[in-house]
Amino acid sequence: MDNQLLGPALLALVIVFILAVGLGFGIHQLERRRGLIERRDQPLVGDGISGALGFIGGSAAFLLGVLMLTSIDHFKATEEIARAEAIAYSAAFDATAAAPVELRPQVRRDLVCLMRSVVQDSWNASEANDLTGDENTHAWMIHAFATLTGVESERSFEQAAIGRVEDQLAEAVSAGQSRLLSARAPIPLPLWVVVYLSMFIVFLLVTVLLRPYPLLEFIALGSLFLLTAAMIWTLAAYQEPFNKHDGVYIAPEGLEAVMTRLQDAYPGPAWEPCERLADSERG
């Protein structure tokens, strides 16, 4: 799924750039016809305008920087959630070693199929920004808890093991829900308005002030545009950590590694292909 923020954000920047530069050209031509430019060594340049340009440009850069760092923090926090989810599934499966022998194969089977569904189906839901999750994953989660709920053992260590499996499974499910809810972190519209309004004024002032120096104007405007576009791309990419198309992506590598370790440590029929308990909207 394409990044829902990146395209509109860059398109808005292009529109702002074109409007600001066009208006700057118009102001310069108007001042030239009025005969004001020829009477100035530095056309339209003064301490007031230079100070305004510095303040507005600095404010826009600061805001973009803060938004970019916030997006990166969101990405890192989501990475930690995915890692915690994998660790919880690993701990739940390891705890089955002390579970009642007659129940152990079924519990492990449920966990294997649940983890496989998380890696495939639930991750697809994250990529699609579906905050409700996946139907097959949810069905396997219910099945796993139902299996654990019906277990009773006279041996205290076996009952304690089942309790640990339940606790770790609940923690994994909670982390999975947090992962789904972290698929997007929208930036409030007022912040975007401030960013684009600031950049409009910066582009406008740079165009007006440097119009008599075309090469310098081209370099300044080009540098400003490219830097701003790079910052917007960065914050947009990190805002959607499960998008594969913008170079920033959290893959289910941790859970896949956990499953590889568990299969090597606990081989058996639990690792046979899993049936589907529900149809996923994404196939």
PDB file of N, CA and C in Angstrom, residues 216-263:
ATOM      1  N   LEU A 216      22.197  32.880  -8.220  1.00  0.00           N
ATOM      2  CA  LEU A 216      22.097  32.746  -6.772  1.00  0.00           C
ATOM      3  C   LEU A 216      20.666  32.412  -6.352  1.00  0.00           C
ATOM      4  N   GLU A 217      19.709  33.017  -7.047  1.00  0.00           N
ATOM      5  CA  GLU A 217      18.299  32.741  -6.755  1.00  0.00           C
ATOM      6  C   GLU A 217      17.975  31.270  -7.036  1.00  0.00           C
ATOM      7  N   PHE A 218      18.455  30.769  -8.164  1.00  0.00           N
ATOM      8  CA  PHE A 218      18.205  29.371  -8.529  1.00  0.00           C
ATOM      9  C   PHE A 218      18.801  28.420  -7.493  1.00  0.00           C
ATOM     10  N   ILE A 219      20.036  28.716  -7.078  1.00  0.00           N
ATOM     11  CA  ILE A 219      20.690  27.854  -6.092  1.00  0.00           C
ATOM     12  C   ILE A 219      19.954  27.892  -4.756  1.00  0.00           C
ATOM     13  N   ALA A 220      19.578  29.080  -4.326  1.00  0.00           N
ATOM     14  CA  ALA A 220      18.906  29.226  -3.035  1.00  0.00           C
ATOM     15  C   ALA A 220      17.542  28.545  -3.034  1.00  0.00           C
ATOM     16  N   LEU A 221      16.741  28.821  -4.062  1.00  0.00           N
ATOM     17  CA  LEU A 221      15.409  28.212  -4.128  1.00  0.00           C
ATOM     18  C   LEU A 221      15.489  26.697  -4.295  1.00  0.00           C
ATOM     19  N   GLY A 222      16.419  26.246  -5.150  1.00  0.00           N
ATOM     20  CA  GLY A 222      16.575  24.800  -5.347  1.00  0.00           C
ATOM     21  C   GLY A 222      16.998  24.094  -4.072  1.00  0.00           C
ATOM     22  N   SER A 223      17.931  24.705  -3.352  1.00  0.00           N
ATOM     23  CA  SER A 223      18.400  24.101  -2.097  1.00  0.00           C
ATOM     24  C   SER A 223      17.287  24.065  -1.061  1.00  0.00           C
ATOM     25  N   LEU A 224      16.547  25.159  -0.938  1.00  0.00           N
ATOM     26  CA  LEU A 224      15.439  25.202   0.011  1.00  0.00           C
ATOM     27  C   LEU A 224      14.377  24.153  -0.318  1.00  0.00           C
ATOM     28  N   PHE A 225      14.045  24.055  -1.600  1.00  0.00           N
ATOM     29  CA  PHE A 225      13.010  23.105  -2.003  1.00  0.00           C
ATOM     30  C   PHE A 225      13.455  21.672  -1.739  1.00  0.00           C
ATOM     31  N   LEU A 226      14.672  21.328  -2.134  1.00  0.00           N
ATOM     32  CA  LEU A 226      15.153  19.954  -1.959  1.00  0.00           C
ATOM     33  C   LEU A 226      15.268  19.587  -0.483  1.00  0.00           C
ATOM     34  N   LEU A 227      15.777  20.514   0.334  1.00  0.00           N
ATOM     35  CA  LEU A 227      15.905  20.231   1.765  1.00  0.00           C
ATOM     36  C   LEU A 227      14.534  20.048   2.412  1.00  0.00           C
ATOM     37  N   THR A 228      13.599  20.934   2.055  1.00  0.00           N
ATOM     38  CA  THR A 228      12.250  20.821   2.614  1.00  0.00           C
ATOM     39  C   THR A 228      11.581  19.522   2.174  1.00  0.00           C
ATOM     40  N   ALA A 229      11.738  19.173   0.889  1.00  0.00           N
ATOM     41  CA  ALA A 229      11.149  17.933   0.376  1.00  0.00           C
ATOM     42  C   ALA A 229      11.749  16.714   1.085  1.00  0.00           C
ATOM     43  N   ALA A 230      13.065  16.747   1.329  1.00  0.00           N
ATOM     44  CA  ALA A 230      13.708  15.623   2.019  1.00  0.00           C
ATOM     45  C   ALA A 230      13.192  15.482   3.451  1.00  0.00           C
ATOM     46  N   MET A 231      12.998  16.598   4.127  1.00  0.00           N
ATOM     47  CA  MET A 231      12.490  16.547   5.501  1.00  0.00           C
ATOM     48  C   MET A 231      11.047  16.049   5.535  1.00  0.00           C
ATOM     49  N   ILE A 232      10.238  16.501   4.574  1.00  0.00           N
ATOM     50  CA  ILE A 232       8.848  16.036   4.509  1.00  0.00           C
ATOM     51  C   ILE A 232       8.801  14.559   4.179  1.00  0.00           C
ATOM     52  N   TRP A 233       9.642  14.114   3.243  1.00  0.00           N
ATOM     53  CA  TRP A 233       9.696  12.681   2.910  1.00  0.00           C
ATOM     54  C   TRP A 233      10.070  11.860   4.133  1.00  0.00           C
ATOM     55  N   THR A 234      11.047  12.340   4.893  1.00  0.00           N
ATOM     56  CA  THR A 234      11.486  11.603   6.077  1.00  0.00           C
ATOM     57  C   THR A 234      10.383  11.476   7.110  1.00  0.00           C
ATOM     58  N   LEU A 235       9.741  12.590   7.428  1.00  0.00           N
ATOM     59  CA  LEU A 235       8.700  12.514   8.458  1.00  0.00           C
ATOM     60  C   LEU A 235       7.500  11.710   7.968  1.00  0.00           C
ATOM     61  N   ALA A 236       7.173  11.793   6.674  1.00  0.00           N
ATOM     62  CA  ALA A 236       6.047  11.018   6.146  1.00  0.00           C
ATOM     63  C   ALA A 236       6.359   9.530   6.135  1.00  0.00           C
ATOM     64  N   ALA A 237       7.596   9.181   5.772  1.00  0.00           N
ATOM     65  CA  ALA A 237       7.978   7.769   5.721  1.00  0.00           C
ATOM     66  C   ALA A 237       7.968   7.140   7.107  1.00  0.00           C
ATOM     67  N   TYR A 238       8.508   7.828   8.089  1.00  0.00           N
ATOM     68  CA  TYR A 238       8.574   7.276   9.440  1.00  0.00           C
ATOM     69  C   TYR A 238       7.216   7.301  10.142  1.00  0.00           C
ATOM     70  N   GLN A 239       6.266   8.077   9.615  1.00  0.00           N
ATOM     71  CA  GLN A 239       4.930   8.097  10.201  1.00  0.00           C
ATOM     72  C   GLN A 239       4.171   6.801   9.913  1.00  0.00           C
ATOM     73  N   GLU A 240       4.537   6.098   8.833  1.00  0.00           N
ATOM     74  CA  GLU A 240       3.875   4.851   8.464  1.00  0.00           C
ATOM     75  C   GLU A 240       4.920   3.735   8.436  1.00  0.00           C
ATOM     76  N   PRO A 241       5.221   3.144   9.594  1.00  0.00           N
ATOM     77  CA  PRO A 241       6.347   2.199   9.699  1.00  0.00           C
ATOM     78  C   PRO A 241       6.123   0.848   9.025  1.00  0.00           C
ATOM     79  N   PHE A 242       4.904   0.577   8.537  1.00  0.00           N
ATOM     80  CA  PHE A 242       4.651  -0.708   7.894  1.00  0.00           C
ATOM     81  C   PHE A 242       4.434  -0.565   6.392  1.00  0.00           C
ATOM     82  N   ASN A 243       4.841   0.566   5.844  1.00  0.00           N
ATOM     83  CA  ASN A 243       4.713   0.792   4.413  1.00  0.00           C
ATOM     84  C   ASN A 243       5.990   0.343   3.701  1.00  0.00           C
ATOM     85  N   LYS A 244       5.860  -0.570   2.749  1.00  0.00           N
ATOM     86  CA  LYS A 244       7.030  -1.142   2.078  1.00  0.00           C
ATOM     87  C   LYS A 244       7.574  -0.262   0.950  1.00  0.00           C
ATOM     88  N   HIS A 245       6.827   0.742   0.551  1.00  0.00           N
ATOM     89  CA  HIS A 245       7.143   1.450  -0.684  1.00  0.00           C
ATOM     90  C   HIS A 245       7.961   2.723  -0.502  1.00  0.00           C
ATOM     91  N   ASP A 246       8.292   3.099   0.721  1.00  0.00           N
ATOM     92  CA  ASP A 246       9.039   4.345   0.903  1.00  0.00           C
ATOM     93  C   ASP A 246      10.389   4.130   1.589  1.00  0.00           C
ATOM     94  N   GLY A 247      10.846   2.878   1.634  1.00  0.00           N
ATOM     95  CA  GLY A 247      12.179   2.602   2.154  1.00  0.00           C
ATOM     96  C   GLY A 247      12.286   2.490   3.658  1.00  0.00           C
ATOM     97  N   VAL A 248      11.189   2.681   4.379  1.00  0.00           N
ATOM     98  CA  VAL A 248      11.190   2.581   5.838  1.00  0.00           C
ATOM     99  C   VAL A 248      10.112   1.562   6.217  1.00  0.00           C
ATOM    100  N   TYR A 249      10.519   0.406   6.731  1.00  0.00           N
ATOM    101  CA  TYR A 249       9.561  -0.680   6.924  1.00  0.00           C
ATOM    102  C   TYR A 249       9.976  -1.554   8.105  1.00  0.00           C
ATOM    103  N   ILE A 250       8.999  -1.865   8.957  1.00  0.00           N
ATOM    104  CA  ILE A 250       9.212  -2.806  10.053  1.00  0.00           C
ATOM    105  C   ILE A 250       8.690  -4.158   9.595  1.00  0.00           C
ATOM    106  N   ALA A 251       9.576  -5.093   9.381  1.00  0.00           N
ATOM    107  CA  ALA A 251       9.211  -6.440   8.950  1.00  0.00           C
ATOM    108  C   ALA A 251       9.050  -7.346  10.174  1.00  0.00           C
ATOM    109  N   PRO A 252       8.329  -8.460  10.016  1.00  0.00           N
ATOM    110  CA  PRO A 252       8.154  -9.393  11.142  1.00  0.00           C
ATOM    111  C   PRO A 252       9.372 -10.279  11.359  1.00  0.00           C
ATOM    112  N   GLU A 253      10.550  -9.713  11.219  1.00  0.00           N
ATOM    113  CA  GLU A 253      11.767 -10.505  11.322  1.00  0.00           C
ATOM    114  C   GLU A 253      11.953 -11.094  12.718  1.00  0.00           C
ATOM    115  N   GLY A 254      11.591 -10.333  13.751  1.00  0.00           N
ATOM    116  CA  GLY A 254      11.763 -10.828  15.114  1.00  0.00           C
ATOM    117  C   GLY A 254      10.933 -12.057  15.379  1.00  0.00           C
ATOM    118  N   LEU A 255       9.657 -12.022  15.000  1.00  0.00           N
ATOM    119  CA  LEU A 255       8.779 -13.169  15.227  1.00  0.00           C
ATOM    120  C   LEU A 255       9.174 -14.341  14.340  1.00  0.00           C
ATOM    121  N   GLU A 256       9.618 -14.068  13.131  1.00  0.00           N
ATOM    122  CA  GLU A 256      10.085 -15.144  12.257  1.00  0.00           C
ATOM    123  C   GLU A 256      11.313 -15.832  12.852  1.00  0.00           C
ATOM    124  N   ALA A 257      12.219 -15.040  13.422  1.00  0.00           N
ATOM    125  CA  ALA A 257      13.401 -15.622  14.067  1.00  0.00           C
ATOM    126  C   ALA A 257      12.999 -16.461  15.279  1.00  0.00           C
ATOM    127  N   VAL A 258      12.027 -15.972  16.043  1.00  0.00           N
ATOM    128  CA  VAL A 258      11.524 -16.727  17.192  1.00  0.00           C
ATOM    129  C   VAL A 258      10.949 -18.067  16.741  1.00  0.00           C
ATOM    130  N   MET A 259      10.174 -18.070  15.676  1.00  0.00           N
ATOM    131  CA  MET A 259       9.580 -19.304  15.178  1.00  0.00           C
ATOM    132  C   MET A 259      10.641 -20.285  14.698  1.00  0.00           C
ATOM    133  N   THR A 260      11.688 -19.764  14.059  1.00  0.00           N
ATOM    134  CA  THR A 260      12.778 -20.639  13.618  1.00  0.00           C
ATOM    135  C   THR A 260      13.463 -21.293  14.820  1.00  0.00           C
ATOM    136  N   ARG A 261      13.718 -20.514  15.867  1.00  0.00           N
ATOM    137  CA  ARG A 261      14.346 -21.068  17.070  1.00  0.00           C
ATOM    138  C   ARG A 261      13.455 -22.107  17.739  1.00  0.00           C
ATOM    139  N   LEU A 262      12.170 -21.793  17.851  1.00  0.00           N
ATOM    140  CA  LEU A 262      11.245 -22.701  18.518  1.00  0.00           C
ATOM    141  C   LEU A 262      11.081 -24.008  17.745  1.00  0.00           C
ATOM    142  N   GLN A 263      11.057 -23.914  16.426  1.00  0.00           N
ATOM    143  CA  GLN A 263      10.924 -25.140  15.641  1.00  0.00           C
ATOM    144  C   GLN A 263      12.147 -26.031  15.791  1.00  0.00           C
TER     145      GLN A 263
END
